[in-house]
Coordinates of C-alpha atoms and ligand atoms in Angstrom, one line a residue:
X1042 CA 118.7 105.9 107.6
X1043 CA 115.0 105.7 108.1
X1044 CA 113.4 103.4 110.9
X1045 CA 111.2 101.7 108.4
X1046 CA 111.4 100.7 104.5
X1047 CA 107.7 100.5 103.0
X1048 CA 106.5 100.3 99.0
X1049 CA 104.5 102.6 98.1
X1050 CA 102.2 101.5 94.7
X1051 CA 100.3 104.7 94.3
X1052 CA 97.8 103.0 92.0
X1053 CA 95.9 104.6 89.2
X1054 CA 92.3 106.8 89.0
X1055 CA 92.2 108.5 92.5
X1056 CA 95.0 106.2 94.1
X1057 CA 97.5 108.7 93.5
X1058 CA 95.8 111.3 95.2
X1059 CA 95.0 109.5 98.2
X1060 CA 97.9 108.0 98.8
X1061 CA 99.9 112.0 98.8
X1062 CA 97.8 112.7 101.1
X1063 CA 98.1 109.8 103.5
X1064 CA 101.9 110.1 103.2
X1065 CA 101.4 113.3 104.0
X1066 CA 99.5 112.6 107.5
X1067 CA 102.0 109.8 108.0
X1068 CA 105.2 111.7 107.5
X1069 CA 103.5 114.7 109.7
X1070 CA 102.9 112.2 112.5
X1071 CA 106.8 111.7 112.7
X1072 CA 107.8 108.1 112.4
X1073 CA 111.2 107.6 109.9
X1074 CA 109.8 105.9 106.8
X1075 CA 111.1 105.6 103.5
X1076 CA 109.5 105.4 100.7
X1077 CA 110.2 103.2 97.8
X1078 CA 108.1 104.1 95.4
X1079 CA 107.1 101.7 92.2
X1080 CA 104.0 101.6 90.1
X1081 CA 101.9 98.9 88.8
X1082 CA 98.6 99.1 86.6
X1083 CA 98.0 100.0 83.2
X1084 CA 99.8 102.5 83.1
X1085 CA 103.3 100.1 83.3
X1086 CA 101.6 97.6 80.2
X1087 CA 103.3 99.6 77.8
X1088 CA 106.9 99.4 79.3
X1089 CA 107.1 96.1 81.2
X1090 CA 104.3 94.1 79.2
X1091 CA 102.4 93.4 82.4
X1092 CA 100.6 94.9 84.9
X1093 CA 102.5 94.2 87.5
X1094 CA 106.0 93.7 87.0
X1095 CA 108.8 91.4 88.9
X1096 CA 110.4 94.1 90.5
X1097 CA 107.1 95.6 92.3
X1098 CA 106.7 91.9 93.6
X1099 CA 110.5 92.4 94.4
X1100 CA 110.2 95.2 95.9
X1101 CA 107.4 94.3 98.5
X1102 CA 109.3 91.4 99.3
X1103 CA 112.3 92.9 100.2
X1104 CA 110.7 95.5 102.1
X1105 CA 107.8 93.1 103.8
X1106 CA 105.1 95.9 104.1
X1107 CA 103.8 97.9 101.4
X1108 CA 100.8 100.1 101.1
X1109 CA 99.0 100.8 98.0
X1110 CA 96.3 103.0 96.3
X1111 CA 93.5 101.0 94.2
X1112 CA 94.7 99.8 90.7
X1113 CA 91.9 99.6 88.3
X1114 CA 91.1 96.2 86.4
X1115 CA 90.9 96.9 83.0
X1116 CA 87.8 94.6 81.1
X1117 CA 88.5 93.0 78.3
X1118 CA 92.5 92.9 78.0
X1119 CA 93.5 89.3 79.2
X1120 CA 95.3 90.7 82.3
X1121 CA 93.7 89.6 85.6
X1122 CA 93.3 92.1 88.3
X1123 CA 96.9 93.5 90.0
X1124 CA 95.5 93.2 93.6
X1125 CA 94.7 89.3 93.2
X1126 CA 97.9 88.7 91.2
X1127 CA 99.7 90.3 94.5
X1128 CA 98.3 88.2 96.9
X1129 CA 98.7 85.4 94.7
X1130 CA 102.3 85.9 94.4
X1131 CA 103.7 86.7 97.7
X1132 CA 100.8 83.9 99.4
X1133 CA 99.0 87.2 101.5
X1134 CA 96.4 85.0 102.6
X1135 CA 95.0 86.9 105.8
X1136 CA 92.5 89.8 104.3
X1137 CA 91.6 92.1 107.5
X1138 CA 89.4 94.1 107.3
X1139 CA 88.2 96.1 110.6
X1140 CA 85.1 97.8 110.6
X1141 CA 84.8 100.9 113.3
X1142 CA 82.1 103.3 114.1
X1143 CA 83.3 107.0 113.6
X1144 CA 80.7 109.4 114.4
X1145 CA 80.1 112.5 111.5
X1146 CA 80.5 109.3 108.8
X1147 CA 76.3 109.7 108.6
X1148 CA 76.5 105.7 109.8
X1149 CA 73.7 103.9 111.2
X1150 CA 75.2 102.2 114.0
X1151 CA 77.2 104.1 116.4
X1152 CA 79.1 101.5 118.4
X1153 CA 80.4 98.7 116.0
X1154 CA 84.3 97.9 116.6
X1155 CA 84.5 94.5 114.4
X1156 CA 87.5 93.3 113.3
X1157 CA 87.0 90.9 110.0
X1158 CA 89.7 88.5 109.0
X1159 CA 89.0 86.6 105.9
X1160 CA 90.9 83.8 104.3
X1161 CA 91.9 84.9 101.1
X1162 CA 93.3 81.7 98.8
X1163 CA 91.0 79.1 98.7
X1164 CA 87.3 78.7 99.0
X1165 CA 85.6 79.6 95.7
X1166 CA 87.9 81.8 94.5
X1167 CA 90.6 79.0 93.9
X1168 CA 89.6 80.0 90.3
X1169 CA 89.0 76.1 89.2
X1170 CA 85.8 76.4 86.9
X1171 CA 84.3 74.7 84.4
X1172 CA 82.4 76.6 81.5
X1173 CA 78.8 75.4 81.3
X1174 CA 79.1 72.9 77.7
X1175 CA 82.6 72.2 77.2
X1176 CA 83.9 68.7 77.4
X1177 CA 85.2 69.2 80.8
X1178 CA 82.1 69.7 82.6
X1179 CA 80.8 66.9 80.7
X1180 CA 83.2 64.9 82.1
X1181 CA 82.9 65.9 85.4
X1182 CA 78.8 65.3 85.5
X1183 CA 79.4 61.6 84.0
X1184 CA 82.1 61.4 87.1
X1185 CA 79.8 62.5 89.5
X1186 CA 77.4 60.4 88.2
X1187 CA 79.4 57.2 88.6
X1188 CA 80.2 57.7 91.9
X1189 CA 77.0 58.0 93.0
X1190 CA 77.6 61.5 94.4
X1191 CA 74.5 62.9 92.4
X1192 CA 73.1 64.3 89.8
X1193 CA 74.6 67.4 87.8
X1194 CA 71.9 68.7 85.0
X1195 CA 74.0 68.5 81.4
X1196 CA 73.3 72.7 81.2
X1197 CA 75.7 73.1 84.4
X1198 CA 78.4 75.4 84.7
X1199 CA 80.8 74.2 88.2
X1200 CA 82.7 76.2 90.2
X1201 CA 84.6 74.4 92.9
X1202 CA 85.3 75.0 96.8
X1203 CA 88.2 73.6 98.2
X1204 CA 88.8 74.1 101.7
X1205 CA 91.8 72.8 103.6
X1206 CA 92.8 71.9 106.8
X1207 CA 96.3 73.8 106.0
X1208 CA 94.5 76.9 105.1
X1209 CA 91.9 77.2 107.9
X1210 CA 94.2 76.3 110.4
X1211 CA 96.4 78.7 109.4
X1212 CA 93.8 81.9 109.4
X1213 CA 91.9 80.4 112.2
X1214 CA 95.6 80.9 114.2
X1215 CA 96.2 84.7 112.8
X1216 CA 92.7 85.9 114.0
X1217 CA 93.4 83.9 117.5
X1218 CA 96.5 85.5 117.6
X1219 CA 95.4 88.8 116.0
X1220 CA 92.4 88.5 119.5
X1221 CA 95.4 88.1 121.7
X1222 CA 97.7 90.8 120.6
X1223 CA 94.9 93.2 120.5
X1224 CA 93.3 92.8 123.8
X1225 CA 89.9 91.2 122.1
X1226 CA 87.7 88.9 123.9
X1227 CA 86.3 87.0 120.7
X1228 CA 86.4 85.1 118.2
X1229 CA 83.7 83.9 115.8
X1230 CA 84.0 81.3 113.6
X1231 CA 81.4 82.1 110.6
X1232 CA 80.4 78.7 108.2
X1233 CA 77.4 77.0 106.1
X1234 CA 78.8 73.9 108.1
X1235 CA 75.0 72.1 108.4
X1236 CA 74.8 71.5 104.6
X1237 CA 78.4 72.0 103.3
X1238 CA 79.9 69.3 105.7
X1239 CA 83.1 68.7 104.0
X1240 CA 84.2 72.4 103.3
X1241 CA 82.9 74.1 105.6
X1242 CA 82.3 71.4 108.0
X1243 CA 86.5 71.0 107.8
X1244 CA 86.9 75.0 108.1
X1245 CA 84.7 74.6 111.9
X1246 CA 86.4 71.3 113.0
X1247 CA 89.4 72.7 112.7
X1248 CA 88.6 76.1 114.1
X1249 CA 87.3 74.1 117.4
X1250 CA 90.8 72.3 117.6
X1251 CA 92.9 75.6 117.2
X1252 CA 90.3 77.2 120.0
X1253 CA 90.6 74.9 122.3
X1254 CA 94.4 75.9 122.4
X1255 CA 93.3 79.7 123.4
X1256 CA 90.8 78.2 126.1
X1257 CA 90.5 80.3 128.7
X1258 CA 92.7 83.2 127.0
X1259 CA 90.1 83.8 124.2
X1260 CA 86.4 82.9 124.1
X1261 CA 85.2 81.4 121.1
X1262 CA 81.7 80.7 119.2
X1263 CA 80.8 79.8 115.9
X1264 CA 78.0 80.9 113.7
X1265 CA 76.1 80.1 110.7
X1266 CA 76.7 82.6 108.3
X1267 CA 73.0 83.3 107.1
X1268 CA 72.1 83.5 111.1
X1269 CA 75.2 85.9 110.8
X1270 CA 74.5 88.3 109.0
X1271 CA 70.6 89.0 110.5
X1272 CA 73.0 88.8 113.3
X1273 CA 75.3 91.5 112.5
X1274 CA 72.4 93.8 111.6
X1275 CA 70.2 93.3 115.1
X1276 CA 73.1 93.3 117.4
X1277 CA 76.4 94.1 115.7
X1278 CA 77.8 94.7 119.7
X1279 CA 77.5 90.8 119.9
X1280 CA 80.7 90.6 117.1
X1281 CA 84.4 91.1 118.1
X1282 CA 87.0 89.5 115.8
X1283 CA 85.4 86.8 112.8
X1284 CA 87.0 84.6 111.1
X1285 CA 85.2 83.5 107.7
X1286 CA 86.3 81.2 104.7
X1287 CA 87.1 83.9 101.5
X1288 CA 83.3 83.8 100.3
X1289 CA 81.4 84.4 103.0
X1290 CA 84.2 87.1 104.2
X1291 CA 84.3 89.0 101.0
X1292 CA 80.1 89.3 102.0
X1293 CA 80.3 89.8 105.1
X1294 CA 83.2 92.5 105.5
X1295 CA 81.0 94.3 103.4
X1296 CA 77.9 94.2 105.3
X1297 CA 79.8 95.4 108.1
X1298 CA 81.2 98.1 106.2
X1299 CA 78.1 99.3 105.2
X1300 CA 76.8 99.0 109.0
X1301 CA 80.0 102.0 109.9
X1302 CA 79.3 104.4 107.0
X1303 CA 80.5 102.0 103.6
X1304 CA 84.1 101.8 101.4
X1305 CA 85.0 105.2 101.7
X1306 CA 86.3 104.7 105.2
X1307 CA 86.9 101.0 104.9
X1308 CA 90.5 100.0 105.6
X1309 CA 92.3 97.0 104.7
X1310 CA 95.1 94.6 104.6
X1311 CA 96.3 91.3 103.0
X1312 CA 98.7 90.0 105.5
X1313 CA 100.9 86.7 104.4
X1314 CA 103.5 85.0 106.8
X1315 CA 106.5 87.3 105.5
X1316 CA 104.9 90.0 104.0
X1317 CA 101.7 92.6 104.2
X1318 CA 100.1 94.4 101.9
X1319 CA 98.2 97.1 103.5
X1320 CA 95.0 98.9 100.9
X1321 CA 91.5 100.3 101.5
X1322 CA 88.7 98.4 100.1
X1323 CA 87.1 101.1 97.6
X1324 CA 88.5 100.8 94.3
X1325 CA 89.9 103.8 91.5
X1326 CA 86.9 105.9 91.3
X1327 CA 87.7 106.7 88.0
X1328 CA 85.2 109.5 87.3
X1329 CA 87.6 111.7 89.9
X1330 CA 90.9 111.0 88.8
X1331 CA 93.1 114.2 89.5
X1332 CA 90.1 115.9 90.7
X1333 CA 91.2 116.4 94.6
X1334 CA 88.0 115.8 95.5
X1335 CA 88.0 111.9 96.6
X1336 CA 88.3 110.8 100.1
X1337 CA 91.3 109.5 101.4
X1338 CA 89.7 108.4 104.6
X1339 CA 90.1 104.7 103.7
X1340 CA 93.7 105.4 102.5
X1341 CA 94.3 107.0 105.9
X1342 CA 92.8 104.7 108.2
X1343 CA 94.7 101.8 106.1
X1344 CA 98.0 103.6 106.8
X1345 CA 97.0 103.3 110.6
X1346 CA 96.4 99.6 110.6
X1347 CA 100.3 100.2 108.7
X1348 CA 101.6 101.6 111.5
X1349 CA 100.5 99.5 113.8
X1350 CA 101.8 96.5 112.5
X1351 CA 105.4 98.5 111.8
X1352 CA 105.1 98.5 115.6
X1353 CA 104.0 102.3 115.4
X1354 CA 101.0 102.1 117.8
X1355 CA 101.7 105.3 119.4
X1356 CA 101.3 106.9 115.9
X1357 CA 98.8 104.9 114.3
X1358 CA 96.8 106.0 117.5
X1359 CA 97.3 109.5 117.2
X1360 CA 95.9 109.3 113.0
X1361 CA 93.1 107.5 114.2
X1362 CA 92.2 110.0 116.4
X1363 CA 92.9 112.6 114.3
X1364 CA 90.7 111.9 111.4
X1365 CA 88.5 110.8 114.5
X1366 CA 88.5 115.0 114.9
X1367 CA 88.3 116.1 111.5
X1368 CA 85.2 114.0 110.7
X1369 CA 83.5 114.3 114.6
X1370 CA 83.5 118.0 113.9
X1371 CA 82.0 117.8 110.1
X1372 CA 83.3 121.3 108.3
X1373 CA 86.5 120.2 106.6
X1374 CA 85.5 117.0 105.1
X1375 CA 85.1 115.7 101.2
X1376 CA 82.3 115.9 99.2
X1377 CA 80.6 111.9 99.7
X1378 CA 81.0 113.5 103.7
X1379 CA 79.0 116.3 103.3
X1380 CA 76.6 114.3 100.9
X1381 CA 75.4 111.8 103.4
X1382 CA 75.6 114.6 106.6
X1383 CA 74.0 117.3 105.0
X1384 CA 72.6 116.1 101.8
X1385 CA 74.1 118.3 99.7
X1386 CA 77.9 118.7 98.8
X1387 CA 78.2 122.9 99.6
X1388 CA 81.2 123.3 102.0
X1389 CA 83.0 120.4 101.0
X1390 CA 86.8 120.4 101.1
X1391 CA 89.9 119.0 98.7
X1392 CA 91.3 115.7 99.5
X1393 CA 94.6 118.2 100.3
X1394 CA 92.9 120.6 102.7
X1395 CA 91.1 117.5 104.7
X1396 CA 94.4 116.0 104.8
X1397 CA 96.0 119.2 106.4
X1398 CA 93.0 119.5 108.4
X1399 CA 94.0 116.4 109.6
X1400 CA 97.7 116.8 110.0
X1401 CA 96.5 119.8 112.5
X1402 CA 94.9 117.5 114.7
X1403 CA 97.9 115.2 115.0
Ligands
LIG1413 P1 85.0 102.3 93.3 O1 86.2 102.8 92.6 O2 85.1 102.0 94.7 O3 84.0 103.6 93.1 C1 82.6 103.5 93.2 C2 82.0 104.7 93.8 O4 82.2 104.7 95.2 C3 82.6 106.0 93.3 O5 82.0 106.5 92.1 C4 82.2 106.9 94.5 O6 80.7 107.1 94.5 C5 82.5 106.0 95.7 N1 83.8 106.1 96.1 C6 84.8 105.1 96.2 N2 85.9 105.5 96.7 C7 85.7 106.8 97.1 C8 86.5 107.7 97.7 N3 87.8 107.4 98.1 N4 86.0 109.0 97.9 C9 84.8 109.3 97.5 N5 84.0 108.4 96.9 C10 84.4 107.2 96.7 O7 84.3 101.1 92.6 P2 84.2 100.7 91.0 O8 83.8 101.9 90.2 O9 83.4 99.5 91.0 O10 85.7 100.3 90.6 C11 86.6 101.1 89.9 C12 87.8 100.3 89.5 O11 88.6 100.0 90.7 C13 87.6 99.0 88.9 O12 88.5 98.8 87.8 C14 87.8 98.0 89.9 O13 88.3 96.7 89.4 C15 88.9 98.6 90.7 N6 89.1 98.2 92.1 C16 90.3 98.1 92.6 C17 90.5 97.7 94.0 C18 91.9 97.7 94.5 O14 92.8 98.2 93.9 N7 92.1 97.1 95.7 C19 89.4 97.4 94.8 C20 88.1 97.5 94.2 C21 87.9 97.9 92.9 P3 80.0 108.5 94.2 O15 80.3 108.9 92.8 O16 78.6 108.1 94.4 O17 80.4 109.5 95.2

């Protein structure tokens, strides 16, 4: 039997493609997995009636880590996206996101090693909105009104935050613990808490009172997020692990993305207390579906983060390094590589031949 279990959701547009090749570099680097393969999407309407069905949920469960390819969200067909109804449904409420200089990426900073961990369930993506006119926004004006909380104008449209003490506690913890296991030094506590006192004013109390548990184990700081991200940009060395609320993380991540070379080498997790959920940022990239010419970087590096939390350091080291190799030394790479090294795309390899180029380096 094979050490580890893991679902594999191939995903749809270039998923498929990237995720043969990162089970590729996976299976080359040794380590016993499985693969129980199951698909969600689109593509699975038809026969199931839903995008993603019971028995993929089932199936991650049951498995606890699974590693996926991007699903696209179709516009305009009443299904919400896949990836939120995932982390909806098995409660994945850590989203990690590290963000690593590599050199040959074309980046313009050459020493970044962030590690992003953003809560992913409440904030303003609860999904509790009012739709500017309907009776329910009226409502909630002439409520606001009453209690002397302020003034709404009648035209509004309201979206609400809720933060809670259970869900900053809990992601506050992970990144603590996330510092500890990983030999970091930092954690930074990221907020608006000067003018949004009782959301983001509760997310920093409470990330003071878990930090003063790690005293002395882990330094801690705290930030305001605008100061943040000119922060980030002067002096991104200054940053180890962060800890945001889901808004300001979904920004942020991004901006530190961008700082290492963007989403096509931007890994990813959604972590939960039983189960993980491991996918790169970038989404379907329609326009090259079966193409073997997208970049399965992301895909690759997400599968190292994977192995790591199987308990596979050794081997999620040795991929690391590998595509560390493959890109340091710039001929075998994919078109976007060749694009921002050389600006032009002649030379450019398959997303099959950089993944073999990368198996040779493991
Ligand atoms: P996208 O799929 O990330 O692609 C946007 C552009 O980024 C591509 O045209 C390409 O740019 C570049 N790119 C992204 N991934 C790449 C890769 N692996 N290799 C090379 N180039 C890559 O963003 P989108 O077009 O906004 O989204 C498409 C669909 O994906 C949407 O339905 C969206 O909802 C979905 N999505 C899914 C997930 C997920 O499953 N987790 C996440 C995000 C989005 P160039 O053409 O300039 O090279």
């Amino acid at each position: 039997m094979a050490k580890h279990t893991v679902t594999l959701i191939p995903g749809d547009g270039i998923g498929p493609e990237i995720t043969t090749a990162m089970r590729r570099i996976v299976d080359a680097t040794g380590v016993e997995i499985e693969w129980e393969v199951v698909d969600a999407g689109e593509g699975v309407v038809e026969q199931f009636g839903t995008p993603l069905p019971d028995h993929v949920i089932e199936a991650v469960r049951r498995n606890k880590v699974a590693i996926k390819g991007p699903i696209t969200t179709p516009v305009g067909t009443g299904f919400r996206s896949v990836n939120v109804a995932l982390r909806k449904a098995l409660d994945l409420y850590v989203n990690l996101r590290p963000a690593f200089s590599i050199e040959g990426t074309g980046a313009r900073y050459k020493d970044v090693d962030i590690v992003i961990v953003r809560e992913n369930t409440e904030d303003l993506y609860a999904g509790i909105e009012f739709e500017e006119g309907s009776a329910d926004v009226a409502e909630l004006i002439d409520w606001v009104a009453a209690k002397g909380a302020g003034t709404i104008r009648p035209d509004s449209g309201i979206s609400l935050k809720p933060i809670s003490v259970t869900g900053s506690a809990r992601i506050v913890r992970w990144a603590f613990e996330y510092a500890l296991a990983n030999g970091r030094s930092k954690v930074t506590a990221v907020h608006k808490a000067n003018i949004l006192k009782y959301s983001d004013g509760l997310f920093l109390r409470v990330a003071r009172e878990i930090a003063a548990e790690y005293q002395g184990r882990v330094e801690f700081e705290d930030r305001i997020v605008d100061a943040t991200c000119m922060g980030l940009v002067l002096r991104p060395e200054d940053f180890d692990v962060m800890v945001l609320p889901n808004l300001y993380g979904d920004i942020v991540s991004d901006l530190a993305a961008g700082l290492v070379g963007g989403l096509g080498i931007a890994p990813g997790a959604n972590i939960g207390a039983d189960c993980a959920v491991f996918e790169p940022v970038h989404g379907s990239a329609p326009k090259y579906t079966g193409r073997d010419m997208a970049n399965p970087t992301a895909e690759v590096l997400t599968a190292a983060l994977m192995l790591q939390h199987l308990g596979e350091r050794d081997a999620g080291d040795r991929v690391l390094a590998a595509v560390k190799a493959v890109l340091g030394e710039g001929a075998t790479v994919t078109y976007d590589i060749k694009r921002t090294n050389t600006g032009s795309t002649d030379g450019a390899v398959g997303t099959q031949a950089y993944a073999d180029a990368i198996i040779a380096r493991l």
